[in-house]
């Protein structure tokens, strides 16, 4: 690792990702990895906070590893690993638990949402989720954390815990900054544009998965909920059209003004097909590339193992410092 700043992010292997994950997270990772020392994790321990089928989870870990690579994470520049392979994450989470209060966790929006959705399984892990996330970030002396807007509150807690620990025990952690790109921070559901596009939506037409082929993508966009008049403009009164324009702009790099001008006078039908086409053109090659990686599990295992070795070295540097500061006796090796 050279002296560039550290960037850390992670994604849960909880299913096939959507274009929301791609635009909010993955796409930025690729762009940022040249200017930062990128560390990217598969947040498998986080996924366990919602009941998983073990064989499906295992398959999803490989799916996500292959997708990271297909989206351009370059393991000669960046570190790619599975969170559970580096036990320092769980260890630091324990220490951070001792300086975090239940009230801070019970008021988190995502905890409240997930508690409603999984009423039969409101477990301690679900509540503690943001503390493990803080451990992920703080272990690497991270300076930048690219995430979608839904993670802002969790990131804020990571900063609070870093500052609190530093005040209690002396300078130990860097205080991380978030990186939330404006146009793609929050991609909304195609079926209900007031809700976030989510891979766990029961309505398959509500999201575009990174595994959808061109026909499926265009069909889903044709069905996307829009608004009553026929103007293609960004406006708070037109959440459906605004969301489609955001997606169009995020995939083409155009500004809202340029896109609005381009679609002036055109109907919703043509507009939706045009959005579907730019999305499919980008997603299709990624899906094919991902499938190539997936067919070589041995290669994926070797990438993850090498990634874990590199991550572990960095993580234990911070963890040892933390253990010393709080008064634990370091094991004599
Ligand atoms: P998750 O699937 O919850 O592990 O999310 C992985 C990353 O994708 C996080 O950085 C999220 O903030 C981001 N993300 C998830 N859904 C969306 C969305 N609809 N729009 C933008 N970013 C998203
Ligand atoms: N909680 C994040 C999500 O659901 C995933 C995640 C886990 C993460 N650890 C992280 C993101 C550390 C950024 C940094 O999207």
PDB file of N, CA and C and ligand atoms in Angstrom, residues 9-12 14 18 20-21 24-25 129 146-151 184-188 196-199, ligand 1:
ATOM      1  N   UNK A   9     -15.390   0.309   1.634  1.00  0.00           N
ATOM      2  CA  UNK A   9     -16.839   0.125   1.544  1.00  0.00           C
ATOM      3  C   UNK A   9     -17.156  -1.358   1.541  1.00  0.00           C
ATOM      4  N   UNK A  10     -18.428  -1.669   1.758  1.00  0.00           N
ATOM      5  CA  UNK A  10     -18.846  -3.069   1.790  1.00  0.00           C
ATOM      6  C   UNK A  10     -20.281  -3.184   1.291  1.00  0.00           C
ATOM      7  N   UNK A  11     -20.604  -4.358   0.833  1.00  0.00           N
ATOM      8  CA  UNK A  11     -21.969  -4.645   0.379  1.00  0.00           C
ATOM      9  C   UNK A  11     -22.361  -5.992   0.979  1.00  0.00           C
ATOM     10  N   UNK A  12     -23.630  -6.128   1.334  1.00  0.00           N
ATOM     11  CA  UNK A  12     -24.088  -7.417   1.881  1.00  0.00           C
ATOM     12  C   UNK A  12     -24.370  -8.411   0.762  1.00  0.00           C
ATOM     13  N   UNK A  14     -26.673 -10.402   0.053  1.00  0.00           N
ATOM     14  CA  UNK A  14     -28.003 -10.873   0.448  1.00  0.00           C
ATOM     15  C   UNK A  14     -28.926 -11.073  -0.740  1.00  0.00           C
ATOM     16  N   UNK A  18     -29.105  -4.852  -7.327  1.00  0.00           N
ATOM     17  CA  UNK A  18     -29.912  -4.070  -8.267  1.00  0.00           C
ATOM     18  C   UNK A  18     -29.065  -2.951  -8.883  1.00  0.00           C
ATOM     19  N   UNK A  20     -29.653  -0.032  -8.287  1.00  0.00           N
ATOM     20  CA  UNK A  20     -29.503   0.919  -7.170  1.00  0.00           C
ATOM     21  C   UNK A  20     -28.161   0.712  -6.488  1.00  0.00           C
ATOM     22  N   UNK A  21     -27.835  -0.549  -6.207  1.00  0.00           N
ATOM     23  CA  UNK A  21     -26.519  -0.866  -5.609  1.00  0.00           C
ATOM     24  C   UNK A  21     -25.401  -0.460  -6.562  1.00  0.00           C
ATOM     25  N   UNK A  24     -25.399   3.486  -6.684  1.00  0.00           N
ATOM     26  CA  UNK A  24     -25.105   4.080  -5.378  1.00  0.00           C
ATOM     27  C   UNK A  24     -23.738   3.670  -4.854  1.00  0.00           C
ATOM     28  N   UNK A  25     -23.265   2.501  -5.268  1.00  0.00           N
ATOM     29  CA  UNK A  25     -22.041   1.985  -4.654  1.00  0.00           C
ATOM     30  C   UNK A  25     -20.994   1.539  -5.690  1.00  0.00           C
ATOM     31  N   UNK A 129     -26.052  -3.945  14.228  1.00  0.00           N
ATOM     32  CA  UNK A 129     -25.570  -3.839  12.841  1.00  0.00           C
ATOM     33  C   UNK A 129     -24.656  -2.613  12.603  1.00  0.00           C
ATOM     34  N   UNK A 146     -17.548   5.424   0.372  1.00  0.00           N
ATOM     35  CA  UNK A 146     -18.598   5.637  -0.623  1.00  0.00           C
ATOM     36  C   UNK A 146     -19.791   4.708  -0.370  1.00  0.00           C
ATOM     37  N   UNK A 147     -20.958   5.296  -0.175  1.00  0.00           N
ATOM     38  CA  UNK A 147     -22.183   4.510   0.061  1.00  0.00           C
ATOM     39  C   UNK A 147     -23.380   5.249  -0.524  1.00  0.00           C
ATOM     40  N   UNK A 148     -24.509   4.570  -0.579  1.00  0.00           N
ATOM     41  CA  UNK A 148     -25.759   5.219  -0.970  1.00  0.00           C
ATOM     42  C   UNK A 148     -26.308   6.013   0.217  1.00  0.00           C
ATOM     43  N   UNK A 149     -27.276   6.888  -0.076  1.00  0.00           N
ATOM     44  CA  UNK A 149     -27.792   7.804   0.946  1.00  0.00           C
ATOM     45  C   UNK A 149     -28.393   7.070   2.144  1.00  0.00           C
ATOM     46  N   UNK A 150     -28.871   5.836   1.943  1.00  0.00           N
ATOM     47  CA  UNK A 150     -29.510   5.115   3.053  1.00  0.00           C
ATOM     48  C   UNK A 150     -28.529   4.774   4.178  1.00  0.00           C
ATOM     49  N   UNK A 151     -27.240   4.873   3.918  1.00  0.00           N
ATOM     50  CA  UNK A 151     -26.240   4.507   4.933  1.00  0.00           C
ATOM     51  C   UNK A 151     -25.686   5.704   5.705  1.00  0.00           C
ATOM     52  N   UNK A 184     -27.023   9.627  -7.966  1.00  0.00           N
ATOM     53  CA  UNK A 184     -27.377   8.217  -7.864  1.00  0.00           C
ATOM     54  C   UNK A 184     -27.433   7.727  -6.427  1.00  0.00           C
ATOM     55  N   UNK A 185     -27.573   8.678  -5.480  1.00  0.00           N
ATOM     56  CA  UNK A 185     -27.519   8.295  -4.072  1.00  0.00           C
ATOM     57  C   UNK A 185     -28.715   7.450  -3.671  1.00  0.00           C
ATOM     58  N   UNK A 186     -29.843   7.668  -4.333  1.00  0.00           N
ATOM     59  CA  UNK A 186     -31.051   6.985  -3.917  1.00  0.00           C
ATOM     60  C   UNK A 186     -31.910   6.704  -5.148  1.00  0.00           C
ATOM     61  N   UNK A 187     -31.741   5.528  -5.696  1.00  0.00           N
ATOM     62  CA  UNK A 187     -32.540   5.116  -6.846  1.00  0.00           C
ATOM     63  C   UNK A 187     -33.828   4.502  -6.298  1.00  0.00           C
ATOM     64  N   UNK A 188     -34.962   4.930  -6.838  1.00  0.00           N
ATOM     65  CA  UNK A 188     -36.238   4.533  -6.260  1.00  0.00           C
ATOM     66  C   UNK A 188     -36.847   3.333  -6.994  1.00  0.00           C
ATOM     67  N   UNK A 196     -37.384   3.246  -1.759  1.00  0.00           N
ATOM     68  CA  UNK A 196     -36.056   2.909  -2.294  1.00  0.00           C
ATOM     69  C   UNK A 196     -36.120   1.636  -3.134  1.00  0.00           C
ATOM     70  N   UNK A 197     -35.393   1.615  -4.241  1.00  0.00           N
ATOM     71  CA  UNK A 197     -35.286   0.361  -4.999  1.00  0.00           C
ATOM     72  C   UNK A 197     -34.500  -0.622  -4.144  1.00  0.00           C
ATOM     73  N   UNK A 198     -35.073  -1.798  -3.928  1.00  0.00           N
ATOM     74  CA  UNK A 198     -34.412  -2.750  -3.033  1.00  0.00           C
ATOM     75  C   UNK A 198     -34.471  -4.156  -3.607  1.00  0.00           C
ATOM     76  N   UNK A 199     -33.353  -4.901  -3.411  1.00  0.00           N
ATOM     77  CA  UNK A 199     -33.290  -6.250  -3.958  1.00  0.00           C
ATOM     78  C   UNK A 199     -34.219  -7.195  -3.208  1.00  0.00           C
TER      79      UNK A 199
HETATM   80  P1  LIG B   1     -26.923  -3.262   0.548  1.00  0.00           P
HETATM   81  O1  LIG B   1     -27.540  -3.951  -0.594  1.00  0.00           O
HETATM   82  O2  LIG B   1     -27.956  -2.773   1.533  1.00  0.00           O
HETATM   83  O3  LIG B   1     -25.779  -3.995   1.172  1.00  0.00           O
HETATM   84  O4  LIG B   1     -26.315  -1.931  -0.063  1.00  0.00           O
HETATM   85  C1  LIG B   1     -25.074  -1.869  -0.699  1.00  0.00           C
HETATM   86  C2  LIG B   1     -24.776  -0.460  -1.156  1.00  0.00           C
HETATM   87  O5  LIG B   1     -25.707  -0.049  -2.168  1.00  0.00           O
HETATM   88  C3  LIG B   1     -24.880   0.597  -0.059  1.00  0.00           C
HETATM   89  O6  LIG B   1     -23.853   1.553  -0.258  1.00  0.00           O
HETATM   90  C4  LIG B   1     -26.216   1.210  -0.282  1.00  0.00           C
HETATM   91  O7  LIG B   1     -26.283   2.536   0.201  1.00  0.00           O
HETATM   92  C5  LIG B   1     -26.330   1.179  -1.809  1.00  0.00           C
HETATM   93  N1  LIG B   1     -27.731   1.144  -2.246  1.00  0.00           N
HETATM   94  C6  LIG B   1     -28.658   0.191  -1.972  1.00  0.00           C
HETATM   95  N2  LIG B   1     -29.849   0.475  -2.538  1.00  0.00           N
HETATM   96  C7  LIG B   1     -29.674   1.661  -3.197  1.00  0.00           C
HETATM   97  C8  LIG B   1     -30.543   2.499  -3.985  1.00  0.00           C
HETATM   98  N3  LIG B   1     -31.810   2.178  -4.225  1.00  0.00           N
HETATM   99  N4  LIG B   1     -30.027   3.629  -4.507  1.00  0.00           N
HETATM  100  C9  LIG B   1     -28.734   3.966  -4.287  1.00  0.00           C
HETATM  101  N5  LIG B   1     -27.867   3.224  -3.563  1.00  0.00           N
HETATM  102  C10 LIG B   1     -28.319   2.089  -3.017  1.00  0.00           C
END
